[in-house]
Short mmCIF file of C-alpha atoms and ligand atoms in Angstrom, two decimals:
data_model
loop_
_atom_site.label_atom_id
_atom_site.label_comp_id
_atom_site.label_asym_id
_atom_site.label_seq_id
_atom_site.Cartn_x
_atom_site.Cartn_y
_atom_site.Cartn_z
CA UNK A 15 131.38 79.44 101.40
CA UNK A 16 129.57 81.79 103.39
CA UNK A 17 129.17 82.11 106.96
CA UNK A 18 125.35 81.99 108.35
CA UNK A 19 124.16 83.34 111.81
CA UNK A 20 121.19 82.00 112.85
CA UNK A 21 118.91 84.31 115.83
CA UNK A 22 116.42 81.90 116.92
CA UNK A 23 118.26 78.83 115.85
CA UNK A 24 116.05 76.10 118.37
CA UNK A 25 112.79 77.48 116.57
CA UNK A 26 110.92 76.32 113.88
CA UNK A 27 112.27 78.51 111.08
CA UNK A 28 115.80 78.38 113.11
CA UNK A 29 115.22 74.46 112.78
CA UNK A 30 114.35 74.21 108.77
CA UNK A 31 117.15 76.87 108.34
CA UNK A 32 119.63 74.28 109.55
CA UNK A 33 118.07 71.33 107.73
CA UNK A 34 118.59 73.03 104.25
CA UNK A 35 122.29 73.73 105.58
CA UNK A 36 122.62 70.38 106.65
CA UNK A 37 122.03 69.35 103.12
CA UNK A 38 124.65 72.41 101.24
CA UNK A 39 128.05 71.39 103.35
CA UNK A 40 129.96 72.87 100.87
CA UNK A 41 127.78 76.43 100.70
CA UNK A 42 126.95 77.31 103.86
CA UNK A 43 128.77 77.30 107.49
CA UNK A 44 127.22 78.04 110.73
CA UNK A 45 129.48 80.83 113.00
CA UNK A 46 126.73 81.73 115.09
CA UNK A 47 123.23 80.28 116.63
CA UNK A 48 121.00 82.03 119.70
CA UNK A 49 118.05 81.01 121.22
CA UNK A 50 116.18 81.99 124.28
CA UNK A 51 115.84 78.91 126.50
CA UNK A 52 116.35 75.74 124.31
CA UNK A 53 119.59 74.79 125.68
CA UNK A 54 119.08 70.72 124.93
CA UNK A 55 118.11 71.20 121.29
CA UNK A 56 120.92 73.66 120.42
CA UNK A 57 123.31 72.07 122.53
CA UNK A 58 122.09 69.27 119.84
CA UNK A 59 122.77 71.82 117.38
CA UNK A 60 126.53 72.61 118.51
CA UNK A 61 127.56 69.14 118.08
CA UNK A 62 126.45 68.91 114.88
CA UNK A 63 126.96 72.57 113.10
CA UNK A 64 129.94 73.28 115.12
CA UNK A 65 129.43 77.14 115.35
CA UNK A 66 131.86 79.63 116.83
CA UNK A 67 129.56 81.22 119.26
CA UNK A 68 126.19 80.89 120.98
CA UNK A 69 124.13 83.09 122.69
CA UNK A 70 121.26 81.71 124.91
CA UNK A 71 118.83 84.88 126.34
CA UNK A 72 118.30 83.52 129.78
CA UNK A 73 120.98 83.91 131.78
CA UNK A 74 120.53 80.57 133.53
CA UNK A 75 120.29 78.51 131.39
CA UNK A 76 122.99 79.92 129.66
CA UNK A 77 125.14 79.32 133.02
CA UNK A 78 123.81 75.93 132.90
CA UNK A 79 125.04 75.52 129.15
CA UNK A 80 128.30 76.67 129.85
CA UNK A 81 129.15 74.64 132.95
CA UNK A 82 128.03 71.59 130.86
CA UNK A 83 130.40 72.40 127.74
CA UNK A 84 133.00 73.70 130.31
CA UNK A 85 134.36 76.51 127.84
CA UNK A 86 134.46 74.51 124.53
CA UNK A 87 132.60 77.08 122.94
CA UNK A 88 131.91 80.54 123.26
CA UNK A 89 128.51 81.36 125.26
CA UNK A 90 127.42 84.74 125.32
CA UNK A 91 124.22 85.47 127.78
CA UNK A 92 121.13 87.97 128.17
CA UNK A 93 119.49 90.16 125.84
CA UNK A 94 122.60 91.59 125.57
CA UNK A 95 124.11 88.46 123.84
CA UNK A 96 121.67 88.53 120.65
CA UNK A 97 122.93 92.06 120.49
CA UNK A 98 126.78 91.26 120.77
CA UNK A 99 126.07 88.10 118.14
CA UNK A 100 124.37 90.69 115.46
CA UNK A 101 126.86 93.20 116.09
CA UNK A 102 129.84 91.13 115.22
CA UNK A 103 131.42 91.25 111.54
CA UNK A 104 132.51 87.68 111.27
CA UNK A 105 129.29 86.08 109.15
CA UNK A 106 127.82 86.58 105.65
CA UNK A 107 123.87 86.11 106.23
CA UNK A 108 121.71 86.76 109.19
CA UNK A 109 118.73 84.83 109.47
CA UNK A 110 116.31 86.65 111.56
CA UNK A 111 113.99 83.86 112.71
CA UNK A 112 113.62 85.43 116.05
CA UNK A 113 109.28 85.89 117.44
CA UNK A 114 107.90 88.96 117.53
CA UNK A 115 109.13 92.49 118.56
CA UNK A 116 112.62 91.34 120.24
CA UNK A 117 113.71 90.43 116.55
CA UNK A 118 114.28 94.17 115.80
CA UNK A 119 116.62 95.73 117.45
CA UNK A 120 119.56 92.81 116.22
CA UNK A 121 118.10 92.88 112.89
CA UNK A 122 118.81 96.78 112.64
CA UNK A 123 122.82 95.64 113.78
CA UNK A 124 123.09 93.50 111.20
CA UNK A 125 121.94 95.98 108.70
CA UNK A 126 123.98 98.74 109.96
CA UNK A 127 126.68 96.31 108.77
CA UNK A 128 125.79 95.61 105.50
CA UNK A 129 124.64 92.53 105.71
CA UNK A 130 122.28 90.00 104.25
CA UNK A 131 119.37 89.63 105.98
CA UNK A 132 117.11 86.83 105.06
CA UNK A 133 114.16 88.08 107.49
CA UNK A 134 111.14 85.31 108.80
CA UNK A 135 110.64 88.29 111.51
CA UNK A 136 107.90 89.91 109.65
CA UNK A 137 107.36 92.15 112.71
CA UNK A 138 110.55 94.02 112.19
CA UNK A 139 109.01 95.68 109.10
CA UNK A 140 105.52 96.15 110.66
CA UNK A 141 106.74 97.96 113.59
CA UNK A 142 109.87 99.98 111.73
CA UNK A 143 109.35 99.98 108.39
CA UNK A 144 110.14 102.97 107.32
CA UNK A 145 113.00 102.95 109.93
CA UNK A 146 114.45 99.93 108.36
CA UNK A 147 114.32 100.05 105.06
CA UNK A 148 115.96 103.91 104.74
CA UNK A 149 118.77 101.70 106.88
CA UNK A 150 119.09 98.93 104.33
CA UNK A 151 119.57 101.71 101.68
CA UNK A 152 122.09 103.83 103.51
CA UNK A 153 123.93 100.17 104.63
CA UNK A 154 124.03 98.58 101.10
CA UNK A 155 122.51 95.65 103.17
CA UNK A 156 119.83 93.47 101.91
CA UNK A 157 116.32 91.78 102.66
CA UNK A 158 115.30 88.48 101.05
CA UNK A 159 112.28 87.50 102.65
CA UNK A 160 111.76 84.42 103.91
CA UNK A 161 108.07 84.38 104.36
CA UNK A 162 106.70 82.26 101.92
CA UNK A 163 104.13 84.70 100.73
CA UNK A 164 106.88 87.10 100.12
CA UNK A 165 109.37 85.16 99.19
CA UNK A 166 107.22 83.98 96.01
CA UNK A 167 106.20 87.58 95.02
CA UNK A 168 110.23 88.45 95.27
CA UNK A 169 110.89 85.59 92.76
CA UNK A 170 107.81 86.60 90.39
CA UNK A 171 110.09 90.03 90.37
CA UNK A 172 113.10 88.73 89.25
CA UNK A 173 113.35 90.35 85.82
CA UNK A 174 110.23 92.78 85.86
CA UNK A 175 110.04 96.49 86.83
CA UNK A 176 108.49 97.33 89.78
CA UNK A 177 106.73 100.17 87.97
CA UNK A 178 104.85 97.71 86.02
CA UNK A 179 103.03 96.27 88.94
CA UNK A 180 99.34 96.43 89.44
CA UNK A 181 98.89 94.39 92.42
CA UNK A 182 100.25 92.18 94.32
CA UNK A 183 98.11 88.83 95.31
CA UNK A 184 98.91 87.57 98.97
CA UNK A 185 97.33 83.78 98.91
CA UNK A 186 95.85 82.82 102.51
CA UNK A 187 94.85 79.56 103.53
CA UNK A 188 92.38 80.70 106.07
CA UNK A 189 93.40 79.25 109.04
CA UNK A 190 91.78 76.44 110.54
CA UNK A 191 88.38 78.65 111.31
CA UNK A 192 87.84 79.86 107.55
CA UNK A 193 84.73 77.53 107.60
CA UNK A 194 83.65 78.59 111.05
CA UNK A 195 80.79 81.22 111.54
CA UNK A 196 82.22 84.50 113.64
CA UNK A 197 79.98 83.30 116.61
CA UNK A 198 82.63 80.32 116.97
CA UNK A 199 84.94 82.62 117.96
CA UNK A 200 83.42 83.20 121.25
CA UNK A 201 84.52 79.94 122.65
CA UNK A 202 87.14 78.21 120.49
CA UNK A 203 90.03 76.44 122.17
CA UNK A 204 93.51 77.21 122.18
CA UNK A 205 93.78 73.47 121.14
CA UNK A 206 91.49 74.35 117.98
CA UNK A 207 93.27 77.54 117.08
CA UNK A 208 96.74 75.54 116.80
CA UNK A 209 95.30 73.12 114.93
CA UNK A 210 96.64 74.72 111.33
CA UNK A 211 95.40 72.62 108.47
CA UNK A 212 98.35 72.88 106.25
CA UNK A 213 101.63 74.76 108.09
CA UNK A 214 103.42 73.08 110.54
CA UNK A 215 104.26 76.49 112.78
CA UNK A 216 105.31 78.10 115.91
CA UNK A 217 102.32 78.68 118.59
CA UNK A 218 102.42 82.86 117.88
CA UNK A 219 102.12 82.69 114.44
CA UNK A 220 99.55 79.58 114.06
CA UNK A 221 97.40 81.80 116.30
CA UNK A 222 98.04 84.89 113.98
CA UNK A 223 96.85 82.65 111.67
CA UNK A 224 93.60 81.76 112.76
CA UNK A 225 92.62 85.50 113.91
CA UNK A 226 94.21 86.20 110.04
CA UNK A 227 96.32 88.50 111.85
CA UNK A 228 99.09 86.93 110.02
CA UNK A 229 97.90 87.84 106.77
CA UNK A 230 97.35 90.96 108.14
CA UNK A 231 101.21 91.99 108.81
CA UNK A 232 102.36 90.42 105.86
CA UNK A 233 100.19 92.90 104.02
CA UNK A 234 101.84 95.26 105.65
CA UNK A 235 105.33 93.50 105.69
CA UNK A 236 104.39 93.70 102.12
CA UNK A 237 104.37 97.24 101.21
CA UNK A 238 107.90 97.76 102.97
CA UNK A 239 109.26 94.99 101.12
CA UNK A 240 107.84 96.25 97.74
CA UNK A 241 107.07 99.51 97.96
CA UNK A 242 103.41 99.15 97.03
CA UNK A 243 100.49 100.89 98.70
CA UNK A 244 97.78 99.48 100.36
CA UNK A 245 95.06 99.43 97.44
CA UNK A 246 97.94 97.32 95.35
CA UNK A 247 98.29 94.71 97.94
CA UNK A 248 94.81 92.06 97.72
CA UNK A 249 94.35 88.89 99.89
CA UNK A 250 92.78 86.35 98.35
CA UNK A 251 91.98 83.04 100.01
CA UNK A 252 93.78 79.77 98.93
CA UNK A 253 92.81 76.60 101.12
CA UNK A 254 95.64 74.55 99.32
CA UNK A 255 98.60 76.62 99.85
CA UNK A 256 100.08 75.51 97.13
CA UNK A 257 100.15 78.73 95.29
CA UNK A 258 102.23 81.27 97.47
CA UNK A 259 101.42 84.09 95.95
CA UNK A 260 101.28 86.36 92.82
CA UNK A 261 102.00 89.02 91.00
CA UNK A 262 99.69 90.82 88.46
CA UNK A 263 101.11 93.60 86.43
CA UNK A 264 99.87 96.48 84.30
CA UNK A 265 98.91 94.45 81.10
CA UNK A 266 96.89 91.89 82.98
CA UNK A 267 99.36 89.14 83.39
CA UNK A 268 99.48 87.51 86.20
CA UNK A 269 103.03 85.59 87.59
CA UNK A 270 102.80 83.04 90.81
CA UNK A 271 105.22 81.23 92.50
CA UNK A 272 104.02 77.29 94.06
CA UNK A 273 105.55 74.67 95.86
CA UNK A 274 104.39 73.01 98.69
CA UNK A 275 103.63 74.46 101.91
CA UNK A 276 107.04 73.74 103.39
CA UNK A 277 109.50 76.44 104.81
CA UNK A 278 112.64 74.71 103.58
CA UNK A 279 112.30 76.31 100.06
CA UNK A 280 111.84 80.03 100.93
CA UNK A 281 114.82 79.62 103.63
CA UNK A 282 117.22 77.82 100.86
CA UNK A 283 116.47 81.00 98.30
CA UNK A 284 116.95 83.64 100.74
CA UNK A 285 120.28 82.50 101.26
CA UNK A 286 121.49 81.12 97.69
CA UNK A 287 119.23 83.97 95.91
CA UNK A 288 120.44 85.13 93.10
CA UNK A 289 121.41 81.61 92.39
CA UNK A 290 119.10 78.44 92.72
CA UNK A 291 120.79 75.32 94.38
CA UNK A 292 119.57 71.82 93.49
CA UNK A 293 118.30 69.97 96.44
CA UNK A 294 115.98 66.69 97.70
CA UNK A 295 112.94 68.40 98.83
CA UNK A 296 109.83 66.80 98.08
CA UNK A 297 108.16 68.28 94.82
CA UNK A 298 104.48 69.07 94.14
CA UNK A 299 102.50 66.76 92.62
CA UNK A 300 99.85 68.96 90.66
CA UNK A 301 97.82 65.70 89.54
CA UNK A 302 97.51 64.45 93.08
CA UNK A 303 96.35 68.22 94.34
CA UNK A 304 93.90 68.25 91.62
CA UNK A 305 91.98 71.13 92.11
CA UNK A 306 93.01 74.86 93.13
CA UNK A 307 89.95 77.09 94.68
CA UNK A 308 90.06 81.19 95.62
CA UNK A 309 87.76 83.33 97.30
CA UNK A 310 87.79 86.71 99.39
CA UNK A 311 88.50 87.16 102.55
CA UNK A 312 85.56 88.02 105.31
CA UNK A 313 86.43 91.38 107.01
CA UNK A 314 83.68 91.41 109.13
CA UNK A 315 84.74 88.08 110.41
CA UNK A 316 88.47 88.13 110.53
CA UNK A 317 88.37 91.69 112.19
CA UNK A 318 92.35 91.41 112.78
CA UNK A 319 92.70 91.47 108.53
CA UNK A 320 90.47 94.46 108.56
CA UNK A 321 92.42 96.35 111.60
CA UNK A 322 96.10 96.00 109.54
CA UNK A 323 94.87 97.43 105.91
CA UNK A 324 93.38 100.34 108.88
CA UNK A 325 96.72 100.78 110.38
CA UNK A 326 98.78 100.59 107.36
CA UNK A 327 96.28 103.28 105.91
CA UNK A 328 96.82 105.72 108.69
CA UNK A 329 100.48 104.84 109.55
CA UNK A 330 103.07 106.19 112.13
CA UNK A 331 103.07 104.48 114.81
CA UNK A 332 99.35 102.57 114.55
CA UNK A 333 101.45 99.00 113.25
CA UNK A 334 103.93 99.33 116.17
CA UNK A 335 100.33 99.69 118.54
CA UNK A 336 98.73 96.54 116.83
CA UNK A 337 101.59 94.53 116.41
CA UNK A 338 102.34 94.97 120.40
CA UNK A 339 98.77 94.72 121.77
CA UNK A 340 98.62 91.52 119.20
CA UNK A 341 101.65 89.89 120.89
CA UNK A 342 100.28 90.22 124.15
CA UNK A 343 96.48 89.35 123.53
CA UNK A 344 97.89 86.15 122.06
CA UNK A 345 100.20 85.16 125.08
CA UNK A 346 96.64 86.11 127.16
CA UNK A 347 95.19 83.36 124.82
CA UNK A 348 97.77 80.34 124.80
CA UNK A 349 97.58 80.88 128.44
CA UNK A 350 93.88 80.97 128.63
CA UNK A 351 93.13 84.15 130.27
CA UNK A 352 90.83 85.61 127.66
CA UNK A 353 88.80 84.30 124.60
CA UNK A 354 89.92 83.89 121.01
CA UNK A 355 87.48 86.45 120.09
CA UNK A 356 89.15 88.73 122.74
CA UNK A 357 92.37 89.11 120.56
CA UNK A 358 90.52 91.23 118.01
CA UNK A 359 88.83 93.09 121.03
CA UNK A 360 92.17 94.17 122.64
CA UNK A 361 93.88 94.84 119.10
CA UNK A 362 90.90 97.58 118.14
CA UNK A 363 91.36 98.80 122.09
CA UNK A 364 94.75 99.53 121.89
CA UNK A 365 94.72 101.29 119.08
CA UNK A 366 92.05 103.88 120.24
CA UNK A 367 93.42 104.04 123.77
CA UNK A 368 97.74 104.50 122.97
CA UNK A 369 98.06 108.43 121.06
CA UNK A 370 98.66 108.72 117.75
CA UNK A 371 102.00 109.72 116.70
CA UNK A 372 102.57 110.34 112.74
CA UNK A 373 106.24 110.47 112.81
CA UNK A 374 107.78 108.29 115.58
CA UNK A 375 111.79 108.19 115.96
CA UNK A 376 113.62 104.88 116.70
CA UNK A 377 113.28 105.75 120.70
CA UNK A 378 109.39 106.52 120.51
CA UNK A 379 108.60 103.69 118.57
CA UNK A 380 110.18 100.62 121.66
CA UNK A 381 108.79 103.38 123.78
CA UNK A 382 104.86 102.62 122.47
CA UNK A 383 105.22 98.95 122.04
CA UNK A 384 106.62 99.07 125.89
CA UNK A 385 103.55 101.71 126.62
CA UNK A 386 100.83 99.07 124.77
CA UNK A 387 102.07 95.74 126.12
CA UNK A 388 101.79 97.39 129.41
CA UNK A 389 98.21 98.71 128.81
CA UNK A 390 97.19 95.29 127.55
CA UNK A 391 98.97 93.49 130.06
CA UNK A 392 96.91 95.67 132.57
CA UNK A 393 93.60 94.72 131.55
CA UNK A 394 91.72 91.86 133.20
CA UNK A 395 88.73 90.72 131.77
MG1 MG B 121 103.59 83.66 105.49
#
């Protein structure tokens, strides 16, 4: 049985990462679940996964939490709390399903103790990387992705050398402006941009995936995860998402990994990897998809693509710069303050305005994604 701590439990990885435990009783327990404001869902989530400990960011609500479950459980509060709940030995896996930036800094506790990590926070490889993965190998801790991409090219490893890679093939779907001209961008909705055609998602990274930013920082999540440099990493788009991605190695052969586009199965073999556990999940019907289709990705169109093969190029600190400005250009958008095609615009901004650093410690590197959120934050347009 082993124990499973879940940061960002009320989201919509944290959510599917409870359905497949919901299913494996007698693999998996829950001793720990956070979330930032949720309180009704994962007060919903207490009942039923009885964890030890939960830590809720805002301190209000988690007030509010505590007064209503009047010390039944353990409530721990702040940002503070996410630390504590990394920090503490008591669980097996750490699912790191927290958005954006803030996942980091727990993510790097859990390591430090050894632990499993099955990571859905791509950004704690784009902005640390090289930070990260030296601490996984000092640790003896471990990343399984859980990013579907990734998670397909980690089980089209299973049994090869990583030597004999030639490439790695990151499918995209597109988003749901692959058929749009680049003018479109000017004035599409935030309505439009969340309107994925295949992935059911959270707001941040449905946007990322109409810009293509996604794609963008999982090519870079990518080369931390395999070790692969830019030139071995392509992006090739895949409307179907059926195919998650592949692997091509140095006689020609190419391995991929498909299933439906459906979280549940990348979140189930990051946690029972090496081992595959039988379960109820819908399977694909190849007959009924019918046809698979590829093509390449526009640059010149999904500028965002273009910027994160740029930054993972030049390196340092240029992710940590893109990833923040990215963060905050897409809050400005779900909020309405600038355009879609603004995102871009600020991303290619920040990076020429914020210095260059080729080297950047732990410290420096929260200390330019605090400097770039501020300098986007400070632009009106
Ligand atoms: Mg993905």
């Amino acid at each position: 049985m082993k124990r499973v701590l879940i940061l960002g439990s009320t989201g919509s990885i944290g959510v599917n990462a409870l359905n497949v435990i919901r299913d494996l009783p007698d693999k998996f327990s829950v001793e720990g679940l956070t979330t930032n404001s949720k309180i009704e869902l994962l007060e919903e989530q207490i009942k039923e996964f009885k964890p030890n400990f939960v830590s809720v960011k805002d301190e209000s609500k988690a007030k509010e939490l505590s007064k209503k479950l009047n010390g039944s459980i353990e409530i721990l509060a702040g940002e503070e709390g996410i630390l504590q709940a990394a920090s503490r030995a008591n669980y097996d896996i750490l699912i790191g399903a927290m958005v954006g930036f803030s996942g980091l800094i727990p993510t790097i506790e859990a390591i430090k103790r050894g632990k499993r990590i099955a990571l859905a926070n791509k950004e704690t490889l784009v902005v640390a990387g090289e930070i990260v993965t030296r601490l996984v190998a000092e640790n003896n801790a471990e990343i399984i992705p859980v990013d579907s991409e990734h998670s397909a090219i980690y089980q089209c490893l299973v049994g090869e050398n990583l030597k004999e890679v030639e490439k790695i093939i990151l499918t995209a779907s597109g988003g749901p402006f692959l058929n749009k001209d680049k003018s479109f961008f000017e004035n599409a909705t935030v309505d439009e941009a969340l309107n994925h055609p295949n992935w059911k998602m959270g707001s941040k990274i449905t946007i990322d995936s109409a810009t293509m930013m996604n794609k963008g920082l999982e090519v870079i999540e990518a080369h931390w995860l395999f070790g692969l440099p830019a030139e071995k990493i392509e992006v090739v788009i895949h409307p179907q998402s059926i195919i998650h991605s592949m692997v091509q190695f140095v006689d020609g052969s190419i391995k991929a990994q498909l299933g439906l586009p459906d979280m549940k199965l990348p979140i189930q073999y990051a946690l029972s990897f090496p081992e595959r556990f039988e379960n109820r999940f819908q399977r694909t019907d190849l007959p009924l998809i019918n046809s698979f289709s590829f093509f390449e990705p526009d640059f010149d169109k999904f500028e965002c693509l273009d910027l994160a093969y740029q930054v993972l190029k030049k390196g340092g600190n240029s992710p940590c710069i893109l990833n923040a400005a990215n963060e905050i250009a897409v809050e400005k958008f779900l909020r309405k303050e600038i355009k879609f095609s603004d995102i871009s615009k600020l991303n290619r901004q920040a990076l020429e305005k914020i210095e260059f650093n080729s080297n950047p410690n732990f410290e420096q590197i929260v200390e330019y994604d605090r400097k770039t959120r501020d300098y986007i934050k400070s632009l009106v347009l």
